mmCIF file of C-alpha atoms in Angstrom:
data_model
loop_
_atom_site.group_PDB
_atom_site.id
_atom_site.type_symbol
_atom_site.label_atom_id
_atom_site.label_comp_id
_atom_site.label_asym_id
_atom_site.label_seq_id
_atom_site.Cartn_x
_atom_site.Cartn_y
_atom_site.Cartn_z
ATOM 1 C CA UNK A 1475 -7.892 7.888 29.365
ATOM 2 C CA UNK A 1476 -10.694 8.155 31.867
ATOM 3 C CA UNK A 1477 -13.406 10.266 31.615
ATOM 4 C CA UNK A 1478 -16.884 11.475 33.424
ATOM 5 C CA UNK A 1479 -20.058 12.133 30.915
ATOM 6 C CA UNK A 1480 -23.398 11.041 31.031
ATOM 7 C CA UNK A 1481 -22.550 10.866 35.163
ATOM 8 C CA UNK A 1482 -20.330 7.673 34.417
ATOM 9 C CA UNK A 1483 -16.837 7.431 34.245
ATOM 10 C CA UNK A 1484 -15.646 5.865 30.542
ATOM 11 C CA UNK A 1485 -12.342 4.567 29.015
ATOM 12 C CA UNK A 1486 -11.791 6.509 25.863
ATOM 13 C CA UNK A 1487 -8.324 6.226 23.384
ATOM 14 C CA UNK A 1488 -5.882 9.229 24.363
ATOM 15 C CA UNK A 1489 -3.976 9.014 21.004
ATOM 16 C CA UNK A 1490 -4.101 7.671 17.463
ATOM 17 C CA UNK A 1491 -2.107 4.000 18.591
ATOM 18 C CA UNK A 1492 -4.934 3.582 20.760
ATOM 19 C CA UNK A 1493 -8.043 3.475 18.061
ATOM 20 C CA UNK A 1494 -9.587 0.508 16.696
ATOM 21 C CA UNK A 1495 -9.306 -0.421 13.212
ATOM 22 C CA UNK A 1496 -13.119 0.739 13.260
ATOM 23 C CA UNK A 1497 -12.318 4.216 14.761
ATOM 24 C CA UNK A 1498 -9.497 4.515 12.775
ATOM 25 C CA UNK A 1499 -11.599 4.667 9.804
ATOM 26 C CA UNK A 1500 -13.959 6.857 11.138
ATOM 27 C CA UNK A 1501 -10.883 9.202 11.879
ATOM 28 C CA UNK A 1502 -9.586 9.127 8.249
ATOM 29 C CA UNK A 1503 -13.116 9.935 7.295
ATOM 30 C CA UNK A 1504 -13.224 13.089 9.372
ATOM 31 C CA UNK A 1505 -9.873 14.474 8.059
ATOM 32 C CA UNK A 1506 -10.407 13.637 4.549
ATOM 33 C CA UNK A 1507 -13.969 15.291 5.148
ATOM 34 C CA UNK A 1508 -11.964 18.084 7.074
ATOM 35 C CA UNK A 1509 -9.181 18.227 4.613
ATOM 36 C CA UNK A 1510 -12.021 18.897 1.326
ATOM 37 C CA UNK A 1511 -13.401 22.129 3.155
ATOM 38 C CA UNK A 1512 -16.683 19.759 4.074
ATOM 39 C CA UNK A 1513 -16.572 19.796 7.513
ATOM 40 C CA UNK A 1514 -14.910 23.058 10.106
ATOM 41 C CA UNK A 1515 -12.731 23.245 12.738
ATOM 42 C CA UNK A 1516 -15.690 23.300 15.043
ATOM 43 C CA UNK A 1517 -17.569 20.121 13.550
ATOM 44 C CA UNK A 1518 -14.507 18.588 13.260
ATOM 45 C CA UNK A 1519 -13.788 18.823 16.806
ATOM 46 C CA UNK A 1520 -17.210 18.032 18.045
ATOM 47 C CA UNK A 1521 -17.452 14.895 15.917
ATOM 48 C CA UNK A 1522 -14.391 13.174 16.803
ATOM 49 C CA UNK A 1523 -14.745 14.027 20.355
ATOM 50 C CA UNK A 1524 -18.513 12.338 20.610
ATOM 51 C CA UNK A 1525 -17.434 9.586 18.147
ATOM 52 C CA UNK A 1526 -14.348 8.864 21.056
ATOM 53 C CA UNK A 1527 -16.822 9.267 23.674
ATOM 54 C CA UNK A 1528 -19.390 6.051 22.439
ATOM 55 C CA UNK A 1529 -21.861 8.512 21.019
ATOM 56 C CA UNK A 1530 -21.980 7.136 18.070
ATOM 57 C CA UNK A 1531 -23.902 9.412 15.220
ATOM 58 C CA UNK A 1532 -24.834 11.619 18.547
ATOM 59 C CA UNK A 1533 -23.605 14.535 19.103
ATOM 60 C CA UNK A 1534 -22.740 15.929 22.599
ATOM 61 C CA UNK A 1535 -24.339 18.949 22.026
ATOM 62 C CA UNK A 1536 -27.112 17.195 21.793
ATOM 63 C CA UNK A 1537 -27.517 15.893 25.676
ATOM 64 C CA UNK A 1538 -28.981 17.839 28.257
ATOM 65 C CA UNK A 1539 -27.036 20.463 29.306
ATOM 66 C CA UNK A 1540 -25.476 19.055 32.292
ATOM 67 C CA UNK A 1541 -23.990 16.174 30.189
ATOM 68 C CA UNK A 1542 -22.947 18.551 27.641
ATOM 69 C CA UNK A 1543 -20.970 20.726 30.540
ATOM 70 C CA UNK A 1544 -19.226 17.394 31.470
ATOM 71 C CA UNK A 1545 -18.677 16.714 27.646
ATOM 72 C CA UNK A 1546 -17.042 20.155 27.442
ATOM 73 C CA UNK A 1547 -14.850 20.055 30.347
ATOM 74 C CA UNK A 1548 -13.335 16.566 29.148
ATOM 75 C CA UNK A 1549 -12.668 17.733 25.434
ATOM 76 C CA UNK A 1550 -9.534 19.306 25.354
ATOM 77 C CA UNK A 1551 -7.766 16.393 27.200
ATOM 78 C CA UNK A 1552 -9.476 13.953 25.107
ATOM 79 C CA UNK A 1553 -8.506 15.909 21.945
ATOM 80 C CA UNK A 1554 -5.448 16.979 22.856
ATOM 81 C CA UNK A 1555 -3.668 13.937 21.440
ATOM 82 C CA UNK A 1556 -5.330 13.495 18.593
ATOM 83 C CA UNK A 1557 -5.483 17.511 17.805
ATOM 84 C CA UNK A 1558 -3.331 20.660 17.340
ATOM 85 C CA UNK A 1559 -3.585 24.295 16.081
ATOM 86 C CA UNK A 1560 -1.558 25.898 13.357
ATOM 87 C CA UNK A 1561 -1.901 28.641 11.498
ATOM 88 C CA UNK A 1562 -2.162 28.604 7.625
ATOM 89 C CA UNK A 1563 -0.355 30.490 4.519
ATOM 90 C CA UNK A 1564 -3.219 32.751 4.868
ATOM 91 C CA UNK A 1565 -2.367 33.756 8.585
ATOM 92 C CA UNK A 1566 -5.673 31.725 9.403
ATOM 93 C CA UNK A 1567 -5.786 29.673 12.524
ATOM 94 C CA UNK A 1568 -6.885 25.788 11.773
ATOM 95 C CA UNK A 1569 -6.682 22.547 12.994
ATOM 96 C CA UNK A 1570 -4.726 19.802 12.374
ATOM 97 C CA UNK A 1571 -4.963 15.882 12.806
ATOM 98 C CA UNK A 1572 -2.299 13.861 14.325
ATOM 99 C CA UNK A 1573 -1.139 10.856 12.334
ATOM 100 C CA UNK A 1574 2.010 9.761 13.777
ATOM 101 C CA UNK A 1575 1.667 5.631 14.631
ATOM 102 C CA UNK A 1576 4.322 3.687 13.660
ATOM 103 C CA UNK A 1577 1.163 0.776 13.907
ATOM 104 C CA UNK A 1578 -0.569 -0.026 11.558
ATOM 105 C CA UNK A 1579 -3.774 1.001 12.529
ATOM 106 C CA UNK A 1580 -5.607 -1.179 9.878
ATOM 107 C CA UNK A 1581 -3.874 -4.456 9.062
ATOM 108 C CA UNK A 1582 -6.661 -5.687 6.756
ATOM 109 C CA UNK A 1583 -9.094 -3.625 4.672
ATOM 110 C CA UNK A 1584 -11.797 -5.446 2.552
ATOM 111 C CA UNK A 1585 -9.496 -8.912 2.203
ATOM 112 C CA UNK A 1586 -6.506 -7.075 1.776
ATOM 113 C CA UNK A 1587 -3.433 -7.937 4.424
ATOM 114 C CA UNK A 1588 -1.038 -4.851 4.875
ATOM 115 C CA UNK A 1589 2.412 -5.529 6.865
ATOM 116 C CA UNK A 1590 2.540 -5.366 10.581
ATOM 117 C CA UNK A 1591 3.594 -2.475 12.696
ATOM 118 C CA UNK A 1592 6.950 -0.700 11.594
ATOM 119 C CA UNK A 1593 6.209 -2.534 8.265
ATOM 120 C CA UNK A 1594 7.166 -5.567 9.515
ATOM 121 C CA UNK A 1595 6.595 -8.365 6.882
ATOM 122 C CA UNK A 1596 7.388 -5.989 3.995
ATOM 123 C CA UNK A 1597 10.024 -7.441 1.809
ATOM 124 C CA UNK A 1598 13.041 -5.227 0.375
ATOM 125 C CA UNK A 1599 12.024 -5.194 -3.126
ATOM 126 C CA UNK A 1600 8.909 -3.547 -1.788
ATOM 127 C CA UNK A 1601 10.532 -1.362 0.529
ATOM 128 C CA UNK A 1602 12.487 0.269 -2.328
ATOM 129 C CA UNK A 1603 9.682 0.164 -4.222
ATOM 130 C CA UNK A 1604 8.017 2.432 -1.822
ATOM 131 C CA UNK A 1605 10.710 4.859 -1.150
ATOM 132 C CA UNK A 1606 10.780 5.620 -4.636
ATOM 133 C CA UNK A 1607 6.787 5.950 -4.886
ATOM 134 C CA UNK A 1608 6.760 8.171 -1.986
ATOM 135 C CA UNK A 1609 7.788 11.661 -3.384
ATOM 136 C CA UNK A 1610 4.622 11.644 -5.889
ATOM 137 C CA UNK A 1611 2.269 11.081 -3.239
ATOM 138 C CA UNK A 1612 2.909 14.885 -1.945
ATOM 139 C CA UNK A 1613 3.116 16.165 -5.590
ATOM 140 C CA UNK A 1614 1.287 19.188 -6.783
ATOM 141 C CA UNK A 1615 -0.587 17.925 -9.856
ATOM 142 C CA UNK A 1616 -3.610 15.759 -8.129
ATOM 143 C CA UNK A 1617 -3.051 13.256 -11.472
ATOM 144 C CA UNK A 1618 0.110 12.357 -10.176
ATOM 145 C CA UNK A 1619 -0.656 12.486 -6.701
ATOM 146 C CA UNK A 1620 -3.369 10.298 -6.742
ATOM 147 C CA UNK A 1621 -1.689 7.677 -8.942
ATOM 148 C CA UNK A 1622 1.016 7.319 -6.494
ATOM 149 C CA UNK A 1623 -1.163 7.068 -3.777
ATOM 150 C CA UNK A 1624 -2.608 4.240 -5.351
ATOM 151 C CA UNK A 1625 0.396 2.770 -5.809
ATOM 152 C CA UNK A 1626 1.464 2.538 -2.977
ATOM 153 C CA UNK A 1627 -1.625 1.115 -1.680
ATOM 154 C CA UNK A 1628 -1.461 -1.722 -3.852
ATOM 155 C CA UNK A 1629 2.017 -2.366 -3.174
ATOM 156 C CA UNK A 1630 1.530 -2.391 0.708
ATOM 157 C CA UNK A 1631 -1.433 -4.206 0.748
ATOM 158 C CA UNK A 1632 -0.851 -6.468 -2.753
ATOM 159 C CA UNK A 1633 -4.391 -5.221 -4.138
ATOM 160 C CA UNK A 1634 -4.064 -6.999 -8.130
ATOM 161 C CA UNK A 1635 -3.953 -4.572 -10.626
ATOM 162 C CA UNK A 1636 -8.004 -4.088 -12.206
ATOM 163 C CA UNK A 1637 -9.224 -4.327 -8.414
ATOM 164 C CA UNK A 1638 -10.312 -1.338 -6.755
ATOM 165 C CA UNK A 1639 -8.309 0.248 -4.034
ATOM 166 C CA UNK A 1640 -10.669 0.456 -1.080
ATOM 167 C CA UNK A 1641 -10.413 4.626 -0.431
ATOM 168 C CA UNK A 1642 -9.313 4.315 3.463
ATOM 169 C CA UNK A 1643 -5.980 2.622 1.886
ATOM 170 C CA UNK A 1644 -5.607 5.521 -0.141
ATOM 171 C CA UNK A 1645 -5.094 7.952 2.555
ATOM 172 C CA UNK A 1646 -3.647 5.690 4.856
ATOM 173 C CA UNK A 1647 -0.782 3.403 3.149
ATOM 174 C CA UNK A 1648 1.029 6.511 2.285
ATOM 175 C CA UNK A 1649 0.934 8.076 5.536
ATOM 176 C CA UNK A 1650 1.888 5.083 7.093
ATOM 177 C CA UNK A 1651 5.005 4.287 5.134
ATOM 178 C CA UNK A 1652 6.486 7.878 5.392
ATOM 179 C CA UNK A 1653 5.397 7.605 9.346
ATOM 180 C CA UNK A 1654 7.597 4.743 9.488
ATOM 181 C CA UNK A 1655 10.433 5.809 7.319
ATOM 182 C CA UNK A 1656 10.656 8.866 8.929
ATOM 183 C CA UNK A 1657 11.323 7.021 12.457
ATOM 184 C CA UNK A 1658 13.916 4.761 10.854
ATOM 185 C CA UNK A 1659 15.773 7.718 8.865
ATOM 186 C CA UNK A 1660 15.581 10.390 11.866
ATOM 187 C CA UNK A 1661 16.607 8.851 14.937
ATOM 188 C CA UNK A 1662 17.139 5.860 16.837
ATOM 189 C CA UNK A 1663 14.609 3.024 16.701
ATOM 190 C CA UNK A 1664 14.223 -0.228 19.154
ATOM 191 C CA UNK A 1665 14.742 -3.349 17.874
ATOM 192 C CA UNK A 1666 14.815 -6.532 19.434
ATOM 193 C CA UNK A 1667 14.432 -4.234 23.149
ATOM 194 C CA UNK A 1668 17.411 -2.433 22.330
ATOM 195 C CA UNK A 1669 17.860 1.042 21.024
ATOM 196 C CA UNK A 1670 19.644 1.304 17.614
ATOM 197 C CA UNK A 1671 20.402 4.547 15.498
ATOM 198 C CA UNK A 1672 19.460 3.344 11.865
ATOM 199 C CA UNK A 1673 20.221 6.859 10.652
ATOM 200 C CA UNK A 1674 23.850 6.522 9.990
ATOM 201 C CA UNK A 1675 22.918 4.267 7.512
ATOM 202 C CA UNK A 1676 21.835 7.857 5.271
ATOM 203 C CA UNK A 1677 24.155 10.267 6.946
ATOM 204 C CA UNK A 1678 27.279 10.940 5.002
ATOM 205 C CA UNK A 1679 30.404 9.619 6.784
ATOM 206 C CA UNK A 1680 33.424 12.363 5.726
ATOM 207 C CA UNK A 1681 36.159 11.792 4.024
ATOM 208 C CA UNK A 1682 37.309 11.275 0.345
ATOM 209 C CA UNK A 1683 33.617 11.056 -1.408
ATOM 210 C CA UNK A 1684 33.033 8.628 -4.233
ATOM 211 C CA UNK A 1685 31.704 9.802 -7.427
ATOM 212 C CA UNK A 1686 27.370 9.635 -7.362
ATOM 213 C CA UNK A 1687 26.285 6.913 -9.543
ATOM 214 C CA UNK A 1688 22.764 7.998 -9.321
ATOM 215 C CA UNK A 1689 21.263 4.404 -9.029
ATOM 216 C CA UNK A 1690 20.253 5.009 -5.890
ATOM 217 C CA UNK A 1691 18.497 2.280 -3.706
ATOM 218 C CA UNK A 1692 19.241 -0.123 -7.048
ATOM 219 C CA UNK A 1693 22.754 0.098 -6.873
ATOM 220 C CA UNK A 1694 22.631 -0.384 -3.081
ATOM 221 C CA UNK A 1695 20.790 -3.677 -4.080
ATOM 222 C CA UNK A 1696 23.802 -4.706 -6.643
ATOM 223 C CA UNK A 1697 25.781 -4.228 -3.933
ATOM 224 C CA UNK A 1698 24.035 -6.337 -1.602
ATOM 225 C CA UNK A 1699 23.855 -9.114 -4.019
ATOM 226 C CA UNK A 1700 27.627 -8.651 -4.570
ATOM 227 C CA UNK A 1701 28.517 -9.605 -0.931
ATOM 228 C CA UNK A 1702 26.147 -12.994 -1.162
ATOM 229 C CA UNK A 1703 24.597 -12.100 1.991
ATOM 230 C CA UNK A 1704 21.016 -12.936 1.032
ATOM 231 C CA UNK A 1705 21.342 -14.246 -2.279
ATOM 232 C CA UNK A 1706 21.083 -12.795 -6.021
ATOM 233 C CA UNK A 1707 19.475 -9.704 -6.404
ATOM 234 C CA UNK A 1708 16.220 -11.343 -6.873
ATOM 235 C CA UNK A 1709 16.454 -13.015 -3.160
ATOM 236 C CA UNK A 1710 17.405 -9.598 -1.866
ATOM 237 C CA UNK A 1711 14.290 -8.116 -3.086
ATOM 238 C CA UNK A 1712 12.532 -10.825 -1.480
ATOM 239 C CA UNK A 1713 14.422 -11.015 2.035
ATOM 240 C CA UNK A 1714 12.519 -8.627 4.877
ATOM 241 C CA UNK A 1715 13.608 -5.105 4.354
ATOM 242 C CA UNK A 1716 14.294 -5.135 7.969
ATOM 243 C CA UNK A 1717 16.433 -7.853 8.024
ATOM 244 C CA UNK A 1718 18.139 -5.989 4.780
ATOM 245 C CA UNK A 1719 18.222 -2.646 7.060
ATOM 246 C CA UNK A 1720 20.210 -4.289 9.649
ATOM 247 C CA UNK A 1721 22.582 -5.562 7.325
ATOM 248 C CA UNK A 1722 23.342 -1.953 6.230
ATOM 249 C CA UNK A 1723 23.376 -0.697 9.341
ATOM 250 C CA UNK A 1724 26.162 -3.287 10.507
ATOM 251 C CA UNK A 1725 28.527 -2.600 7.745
ATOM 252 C CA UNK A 1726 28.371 1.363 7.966
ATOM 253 C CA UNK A 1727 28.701 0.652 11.961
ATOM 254 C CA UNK A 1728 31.882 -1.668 11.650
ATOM 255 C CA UNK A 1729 33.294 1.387 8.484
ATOM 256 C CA UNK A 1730 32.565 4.304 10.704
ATOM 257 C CA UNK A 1731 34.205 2.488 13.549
ATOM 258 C CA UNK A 1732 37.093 1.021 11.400
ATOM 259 C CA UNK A 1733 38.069 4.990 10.457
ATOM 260 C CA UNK A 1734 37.733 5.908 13.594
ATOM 261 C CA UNK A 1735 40.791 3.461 14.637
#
C-alpha cells in the first residue's frame, strides 16, 4: 500500500502476510503489550501505525502538524487490515489484532527453524502431536495454558527440552498452527495450484456409524500403518503430515464417491 507523509509517497505492508520477520515481532509485542492492559486502544493504534510508516520509536504525533494531518488521513487504510473493533463481555468497545497468515511470519527465531508456510516440513507425528496440544493453549487456568503454549513451541520449532523458549514463539507457534488447521479443517485449500476441500476428511459421511473407539488421531495412525502406505507406524509419524493429509483425503474421496454409486 502506498501512502503520502512527510510530503513523500511510501510503500507500507497492508496486512499481516506482508510484515517482515522484524515487524512481525514488533506486532506480537504490541498485542501482547495490548492484550496485558499496558498499552490502549489509542496507543495501540498510534504505535503500530508509525512503526508501519518507518518511524521507528517516533511517533506521528510527534511531526509538525501538517505531517501529522497526512499521518491521520492515511491511518485507517493502513490499519484497516491489520485492525478491527469489537465490543467486549462488558459492552465495552475495543480493538482487536488480526492474526490470520497461513505464513509463517517468522521461520527462525534465535537458531530455532520452524516449518514453512501452511506447516510445510512438519512431519505427522508432529502434526498429531499438535492437534492434541492445541486445546490447552486456550485453557482457563494460565498453568496449563502456558505449559501448552510452550509445548507447542518446542515442538514446532524443536527447541531441546532445558533451553529457553524465546517469548515471540510463545505467542506465535500456537496461533500459527490453529491459523493453519483452521484453513485445512474449514474449507477448501490449494494445493499443487488446484483447489481441494480437505474438510471431508472430518465431516461425518452418513450412514450406518461405527462404534467410537476414542483413540482418536492414534488409531487413525494404526490404520495408516495397516494399509503399508508409508510404512510402520513409526515411518508414518515421520512422513510429512501433508503428504499423510492427502492420503486421507483420497480414501474418504474414492468412499464418499463409491456410496454415492
Amino acid at each position: 500500500m502506498r501512502i503520502l507523509l512527510r510530503d513523500r509517497y511510501i510503500d507500507v505492508p497492508a496486512q499481516p502476510d506482508e510484515l517482515t520477520p522484524e515487524q512481525y515481532r514488533y506486532y506480537v509485542f504490541l498485542a501482547s503489550a495490548y492484550q496485558a492492559g499496558d498499552i490502549s486502544g489509542d496507543q495501540l493504534r498510534c504505535r503500530l501505525f508509525s512503526y508501519l510508516a518507518g518511524l521507528g520509536s517516533l511517533d506521528y504525533t510527534m511531526l509538525i502538524p501538517e505531517y501529522v494531518a497526512q499521518a491521520e488521513k492515511a491511518m485507517p487504510d493502513v490499519l484497516a487490515g491489520f485492525m478491527r473493533r469489537s465490543t467486549g463481555p462488558d459492552g465495552r468497545a475495543k480493538v482487536e489484532l488480526q492474526f490470520g497468515s497461513c505464513r509463517n511470519l517468522l521461520p527462525e527465531v534465535d537458531g530455532y527453524r520452524g516449518p514453512l508456510d501452511w506447516l510445510h516440513g512438519l512431519s505427522y507425528g508432529d502434526f498429531v502431536q499438535c492437534l492434541t496440544i492445541l486445546p490447552d493453549c486456550s485453557d482457563q487456568s494460565d498453568e496449563v495454558r502456558a505449559a501448552a503454549m510452550e509445548a507447542m513451541a518446542r515442538t514446532l520449532y524443536k527447541v531441546p527440552e532445558g533451553a529457553g523458549v524465546p517469548p515471540v514463539l510463545l505467542f506465535h507457534a500456537p496461533v500459527f498452527f490453529a491459523t493453519v488447521w483452521n484453513a485445512i479443517s474449514s474449507g477448501p485449500v490449494t494445493v499443487n495450484g488446484r483447489s481441494i476441500d480437505l474438510s471431508i476428511i472430518f465431516r461425518s459421511s452418513g450412514g450406518e456409524r461405527r462404534p467410537d473407539d476414542r483413540t482418536g488421531w492414534i488409531g487413525i495412525t494404526f490404520e495408516i500403518a495397516k494399509a503399508n502406505v508409508f510404512g510402520n507406524v513409526r515411518e508414518v509419524e515421520a512422513a510429512g503430515f501433508w503428504e499423510v493429509l492427502l492420503y486421507l483425503y483420497k480414501c474418504k474421496f474414492e468412499y464418499l464417491h463409491e456410496k454415492k454409486e
